[in-house]
Short mmCIF file of C-alpha atoms and ligand atoms in Angstrom, two decimals:
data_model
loop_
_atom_site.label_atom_id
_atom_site.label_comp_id
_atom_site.label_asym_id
_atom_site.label_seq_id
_atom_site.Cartn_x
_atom_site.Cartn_y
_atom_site.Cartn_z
CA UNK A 1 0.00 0.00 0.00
CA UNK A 2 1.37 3.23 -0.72
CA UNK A 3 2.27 5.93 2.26
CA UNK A 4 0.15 8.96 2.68
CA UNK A 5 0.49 11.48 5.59
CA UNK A 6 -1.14 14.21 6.74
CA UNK A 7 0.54 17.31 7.24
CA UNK A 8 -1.41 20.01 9.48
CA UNK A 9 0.11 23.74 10.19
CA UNK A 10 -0.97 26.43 12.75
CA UNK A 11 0.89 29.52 13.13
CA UNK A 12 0.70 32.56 14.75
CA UNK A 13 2.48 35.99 15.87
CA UNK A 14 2.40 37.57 19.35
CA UNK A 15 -0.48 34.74 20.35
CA UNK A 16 -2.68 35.98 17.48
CA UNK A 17 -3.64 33.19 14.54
CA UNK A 18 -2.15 34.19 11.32
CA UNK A 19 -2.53 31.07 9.56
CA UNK A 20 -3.98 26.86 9.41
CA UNK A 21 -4.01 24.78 6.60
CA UNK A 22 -3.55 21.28 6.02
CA UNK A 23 -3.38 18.60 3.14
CA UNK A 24 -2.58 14.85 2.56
CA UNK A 25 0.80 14.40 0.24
CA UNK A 26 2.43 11.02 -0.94
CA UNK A 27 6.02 10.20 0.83
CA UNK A 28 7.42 11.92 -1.70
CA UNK A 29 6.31 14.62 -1.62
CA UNK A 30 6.15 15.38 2.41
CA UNK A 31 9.55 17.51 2.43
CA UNK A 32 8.53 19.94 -0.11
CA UNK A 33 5.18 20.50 1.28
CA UNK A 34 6.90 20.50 5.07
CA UNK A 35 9.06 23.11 3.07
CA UNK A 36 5.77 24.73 1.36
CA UNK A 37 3.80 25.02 4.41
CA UNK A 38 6.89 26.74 6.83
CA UNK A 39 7.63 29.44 3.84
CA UNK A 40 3.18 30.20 3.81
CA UNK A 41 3.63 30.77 7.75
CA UNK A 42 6.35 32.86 7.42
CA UNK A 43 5.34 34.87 4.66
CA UNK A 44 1.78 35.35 5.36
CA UNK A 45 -0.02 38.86 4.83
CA UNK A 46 -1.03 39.22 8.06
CA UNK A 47 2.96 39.24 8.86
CA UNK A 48 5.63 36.61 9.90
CA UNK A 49 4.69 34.03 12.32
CA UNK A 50 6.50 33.49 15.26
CA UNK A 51 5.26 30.27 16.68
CA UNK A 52 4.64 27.17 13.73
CA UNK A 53 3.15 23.95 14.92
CA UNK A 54 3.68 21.46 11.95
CA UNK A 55 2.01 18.09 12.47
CA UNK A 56 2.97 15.28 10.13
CA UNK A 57 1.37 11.86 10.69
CA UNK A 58 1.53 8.58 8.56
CA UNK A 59 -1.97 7.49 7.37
CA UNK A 60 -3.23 4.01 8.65
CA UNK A 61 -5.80 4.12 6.53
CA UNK A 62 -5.96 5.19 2.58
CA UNK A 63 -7.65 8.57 1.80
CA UNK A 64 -11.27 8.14 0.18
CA UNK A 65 -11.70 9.97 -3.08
CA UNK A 66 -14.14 11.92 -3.69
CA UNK A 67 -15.15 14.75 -6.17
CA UNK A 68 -15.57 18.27 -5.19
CA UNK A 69 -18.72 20.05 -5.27
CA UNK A 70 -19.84 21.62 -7.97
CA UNK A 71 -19.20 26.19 -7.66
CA UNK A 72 -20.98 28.77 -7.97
CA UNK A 73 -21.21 32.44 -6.77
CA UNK A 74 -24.80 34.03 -5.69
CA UNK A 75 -25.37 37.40 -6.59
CA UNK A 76 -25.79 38.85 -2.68
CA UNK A 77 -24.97 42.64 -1.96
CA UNK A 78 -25.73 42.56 2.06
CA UNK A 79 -25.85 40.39 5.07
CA UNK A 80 -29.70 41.19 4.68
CA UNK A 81 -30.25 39.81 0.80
CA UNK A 82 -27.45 36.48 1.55
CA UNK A 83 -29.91 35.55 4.73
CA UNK A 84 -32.66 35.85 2.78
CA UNK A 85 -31.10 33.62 -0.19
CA UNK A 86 -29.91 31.14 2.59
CA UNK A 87 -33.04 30.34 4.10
CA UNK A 88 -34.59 30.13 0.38
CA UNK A 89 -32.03 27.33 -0.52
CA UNK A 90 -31.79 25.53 3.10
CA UNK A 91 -35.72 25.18 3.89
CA UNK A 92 -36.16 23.78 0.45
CA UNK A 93 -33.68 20.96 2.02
CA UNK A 94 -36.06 20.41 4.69
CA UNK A 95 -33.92 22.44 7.30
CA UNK A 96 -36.52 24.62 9.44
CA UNK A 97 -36.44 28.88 9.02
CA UNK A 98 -35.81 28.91 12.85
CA UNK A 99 -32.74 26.79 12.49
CA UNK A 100 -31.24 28.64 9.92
CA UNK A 101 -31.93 32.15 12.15
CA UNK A 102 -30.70 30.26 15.02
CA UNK A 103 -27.41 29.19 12.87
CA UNK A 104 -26.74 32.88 11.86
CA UNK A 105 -27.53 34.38 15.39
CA UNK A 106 -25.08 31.72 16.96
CA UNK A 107 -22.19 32.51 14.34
CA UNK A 108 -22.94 35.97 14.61
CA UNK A 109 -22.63 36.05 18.26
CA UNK A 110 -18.90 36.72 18.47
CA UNK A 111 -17.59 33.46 20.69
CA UNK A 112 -14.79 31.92 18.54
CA UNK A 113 -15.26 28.62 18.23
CA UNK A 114 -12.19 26.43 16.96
CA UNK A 115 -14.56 23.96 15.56
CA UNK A 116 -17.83 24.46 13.87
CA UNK A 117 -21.49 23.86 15.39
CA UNK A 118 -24.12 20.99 14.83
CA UNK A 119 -27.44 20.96 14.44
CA UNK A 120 -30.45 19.53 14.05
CA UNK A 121 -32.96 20.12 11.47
CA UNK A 122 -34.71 22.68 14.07
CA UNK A 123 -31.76 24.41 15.19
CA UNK A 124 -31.06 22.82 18.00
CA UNK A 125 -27.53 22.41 18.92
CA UNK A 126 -25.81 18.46 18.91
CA UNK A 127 -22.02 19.11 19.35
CA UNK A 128 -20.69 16.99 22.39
CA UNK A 129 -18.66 20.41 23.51
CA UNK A 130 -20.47 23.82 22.90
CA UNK A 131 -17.48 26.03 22.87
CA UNK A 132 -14.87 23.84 21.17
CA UNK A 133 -17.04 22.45 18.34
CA UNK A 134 -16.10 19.99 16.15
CA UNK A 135 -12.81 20.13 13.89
CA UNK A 136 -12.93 18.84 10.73
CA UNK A 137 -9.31 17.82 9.83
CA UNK A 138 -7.46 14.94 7.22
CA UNK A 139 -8.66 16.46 4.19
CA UNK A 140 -6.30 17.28 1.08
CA UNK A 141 -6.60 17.41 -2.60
CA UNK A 142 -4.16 15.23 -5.65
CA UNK A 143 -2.35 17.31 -7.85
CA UNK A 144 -3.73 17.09 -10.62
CA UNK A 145 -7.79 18.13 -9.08
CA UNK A 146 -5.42 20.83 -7.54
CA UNK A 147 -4.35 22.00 -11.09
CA UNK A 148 -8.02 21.57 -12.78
CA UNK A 149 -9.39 23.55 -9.94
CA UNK A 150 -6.68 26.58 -9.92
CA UNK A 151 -7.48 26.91 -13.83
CA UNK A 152 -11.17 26.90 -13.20
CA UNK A 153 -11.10 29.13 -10.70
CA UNK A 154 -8.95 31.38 -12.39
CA UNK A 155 -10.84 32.06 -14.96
CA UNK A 156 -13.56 33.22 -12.47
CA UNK A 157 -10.85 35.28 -10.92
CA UNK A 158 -11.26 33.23 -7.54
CA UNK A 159 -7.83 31.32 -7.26
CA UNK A 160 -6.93 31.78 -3.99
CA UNK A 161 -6.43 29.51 -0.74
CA UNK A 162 -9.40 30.20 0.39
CA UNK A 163 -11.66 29.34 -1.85
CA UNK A 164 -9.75 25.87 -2.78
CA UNK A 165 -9.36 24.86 0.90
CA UNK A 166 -12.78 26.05 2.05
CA UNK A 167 -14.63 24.02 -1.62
CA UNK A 168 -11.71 21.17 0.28
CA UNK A 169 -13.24 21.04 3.74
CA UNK A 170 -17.17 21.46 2.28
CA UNK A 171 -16.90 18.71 -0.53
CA UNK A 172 -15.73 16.28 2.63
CA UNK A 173 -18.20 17.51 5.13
CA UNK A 174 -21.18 17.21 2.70
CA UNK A 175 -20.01 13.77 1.86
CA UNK A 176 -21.51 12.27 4.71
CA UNK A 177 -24.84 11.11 4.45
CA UNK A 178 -25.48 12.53 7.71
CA UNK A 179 -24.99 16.49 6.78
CA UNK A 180 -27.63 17.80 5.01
CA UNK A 181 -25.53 21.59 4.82
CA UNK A 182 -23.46 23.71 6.08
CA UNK A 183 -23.25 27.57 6.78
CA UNK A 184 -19.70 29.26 7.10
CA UNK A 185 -18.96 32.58 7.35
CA UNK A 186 -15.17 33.31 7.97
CA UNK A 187 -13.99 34.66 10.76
CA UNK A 188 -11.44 36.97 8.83
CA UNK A 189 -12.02 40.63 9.38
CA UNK A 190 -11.40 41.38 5.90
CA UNK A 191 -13.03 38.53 4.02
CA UNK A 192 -16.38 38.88 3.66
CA UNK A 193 -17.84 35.85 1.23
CA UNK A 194 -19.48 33.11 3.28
CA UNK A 195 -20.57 29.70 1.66
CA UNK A 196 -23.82 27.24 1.95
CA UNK A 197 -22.67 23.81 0.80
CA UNK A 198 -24.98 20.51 0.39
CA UNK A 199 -25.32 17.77 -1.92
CA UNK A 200 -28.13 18.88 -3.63
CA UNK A 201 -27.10 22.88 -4.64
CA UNK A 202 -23.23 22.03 -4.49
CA UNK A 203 -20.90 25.08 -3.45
CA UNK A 204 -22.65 28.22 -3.37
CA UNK A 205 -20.56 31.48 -2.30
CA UNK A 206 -22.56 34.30 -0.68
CA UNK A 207 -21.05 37.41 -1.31
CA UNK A 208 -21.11 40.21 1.42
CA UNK A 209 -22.64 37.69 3.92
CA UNK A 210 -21.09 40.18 6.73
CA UNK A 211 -19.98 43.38 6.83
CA UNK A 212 -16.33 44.57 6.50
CA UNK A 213 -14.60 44.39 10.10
CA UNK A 214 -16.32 41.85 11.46
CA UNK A 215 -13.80 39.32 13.00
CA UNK A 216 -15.85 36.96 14.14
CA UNK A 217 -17.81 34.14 11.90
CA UNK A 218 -17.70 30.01 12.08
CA UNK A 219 -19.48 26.82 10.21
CA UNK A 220 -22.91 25.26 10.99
CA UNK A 221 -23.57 21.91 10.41
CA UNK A 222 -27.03 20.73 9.54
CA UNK A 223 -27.35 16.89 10.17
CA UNK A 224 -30.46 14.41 10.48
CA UNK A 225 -30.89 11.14 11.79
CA UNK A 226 -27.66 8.67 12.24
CA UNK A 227 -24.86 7.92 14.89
CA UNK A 228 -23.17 11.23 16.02
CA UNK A 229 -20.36 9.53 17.04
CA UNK A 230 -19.33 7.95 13.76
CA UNK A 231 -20.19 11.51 12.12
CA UNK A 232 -17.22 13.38 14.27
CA UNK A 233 -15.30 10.29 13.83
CA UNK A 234 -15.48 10.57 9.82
CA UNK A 235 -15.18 14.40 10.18
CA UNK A 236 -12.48 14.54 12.33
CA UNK A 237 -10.33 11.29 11.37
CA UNK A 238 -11.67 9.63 8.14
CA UNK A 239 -8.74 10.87 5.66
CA UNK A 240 -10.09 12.15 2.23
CA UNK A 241 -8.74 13.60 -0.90
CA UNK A 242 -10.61 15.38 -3.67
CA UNK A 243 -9.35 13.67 -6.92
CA UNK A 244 -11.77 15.22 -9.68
CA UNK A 245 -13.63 18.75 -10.46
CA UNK A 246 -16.83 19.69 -10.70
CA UNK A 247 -18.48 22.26 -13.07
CA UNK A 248 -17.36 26.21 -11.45
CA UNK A 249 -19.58 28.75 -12.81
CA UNK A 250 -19.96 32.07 -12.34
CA UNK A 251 -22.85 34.25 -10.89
CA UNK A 252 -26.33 32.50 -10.51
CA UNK A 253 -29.60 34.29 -8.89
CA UNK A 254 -31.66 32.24 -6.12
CA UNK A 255 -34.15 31.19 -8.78
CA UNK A 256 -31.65 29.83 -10.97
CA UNK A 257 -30.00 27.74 -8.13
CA UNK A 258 -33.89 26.64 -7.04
CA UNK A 259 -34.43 25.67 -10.30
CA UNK A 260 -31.75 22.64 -10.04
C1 LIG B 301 -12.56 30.57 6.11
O1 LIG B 301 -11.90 29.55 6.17
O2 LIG B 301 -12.17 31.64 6.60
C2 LIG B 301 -13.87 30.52 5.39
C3 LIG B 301 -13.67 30.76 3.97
C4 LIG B 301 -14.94 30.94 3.20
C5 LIG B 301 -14.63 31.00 1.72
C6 LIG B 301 -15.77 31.40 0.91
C7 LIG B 301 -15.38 31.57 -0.56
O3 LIG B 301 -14.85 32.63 -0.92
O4 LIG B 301 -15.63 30.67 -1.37
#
């Protein structure tokens, strides 16, 4: 069987987070990426790191492969219009108004969590530890899906980390038949495009979902029925890599995404 490992960074400056990523890399390719991944911490925007945790663990088990989800961007142009196009697009999942209120209040709220938050069909909170959440981790991406998605997303003028490692994280999160979607809104001060992600819409980015400044943000996990052990299990430890690319378009309106 060949090796795979999973290499996991977390830096910061002065206490303060300036930077996480992670990805799953053949044996030979785990210097250059141990390489890669010390160079992105110390040359990060937000300034040069002073404290790098690098964790780099042999697989026991080999990565699934899956596809990504398929892109595309709504046309939102406030937090008002992208709450309005959320609940559209979750309750016609079968996830209740309240809930998705109650998702957006709780991310809103300010409390950093580390992980994100689950929850039930009504809103009502599941994760085993209410502050920590849950941490979804031993995700990564081949080379080659990592090439077809830069080009794609290039020519949509998107090609950046965060777009490929949040479309990363969703595509294994929404792979479980467990989640029904998911609600993030980052928790960067400066980035202001959230995401809803399920199996049925794919990857839909919500422009302007909060307002410039706002450091706070987090995921939301809608889930139904099932074991929620074996779901935090899978999310936390099941290793998966996205080996193939799904259609990225451009804008799209509510209706057109409804229309699916
Ligand atoms: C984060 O990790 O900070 C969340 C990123 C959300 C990315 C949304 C997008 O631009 O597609």
């Amino acid at each position: 069987m060949k090796k795979f490992f999973s290499i996991r960074m977390r830096a910061s400056k002065g206490g303060m987070h300036i930077s996480g990523a992670e990805g799953i890399y053949s044996r030979d390719n785990l210097i250059d990426m141990v390489k890669k991944y010390t160079q992105r911490a110390l040359s990060h925007e937000k300034g040069e790191s002073d404290e790098i945790y690098l964790a780099v663990e042999e697989l026991k088990e080999s990565p699934r492969r899956i596809s990504a989800l398929p892109l595309c961007t709504l046309n939102t142009r406030n937090p008002e219009t992208v709450k309005k196009a959320a609940k559209k697009i979750l309750t016609s999942i079968g996830i209740a108004e309240r809930a998705v209120e109650e998702a957006f209040k709780s991310l809103g709220i300010g409390i950093a969590m580390r992980g994100a938050m689950l929850m039930d069909m009504e809103g009502v909170r599941l994760e085993p530890d209410l502050l920590r959440g849950v941490r979804v981790t031993r995700m990564g991406i081949t080379e080659n899906a990592n090439s077809d998605l830069s080009k794609k997303l290039s020519t949509l003028g998107i090609n950046n980390n965060t777009v490929r490692e949040a479309l990363i994280l969703a595509s294994k999160v929404n792979r479980h038949p467990m989640v029904i979607a998911e609600l993030c809104i980052s928790d960067d001060p400066n980035y202001t495009t959230g995401y809803i992600a399920s199996r049925t819409y794919g990857y839909i980015r919500l422009p302007h979902i909060k307002r410039r400044g706002v450091p706070y943000g987090g995921r939301a996990f809608f889930i139904t029925g099932g074991e929620l052990k074996e779901l935090i299990e899978f999310l936390q430890k099941t290793p998966v890599i996205i080996n193939k690319i799904n259609t990225c378009r451009g804008i799209a309106s509510v209706e057109e995404i409804l229309k699916k």
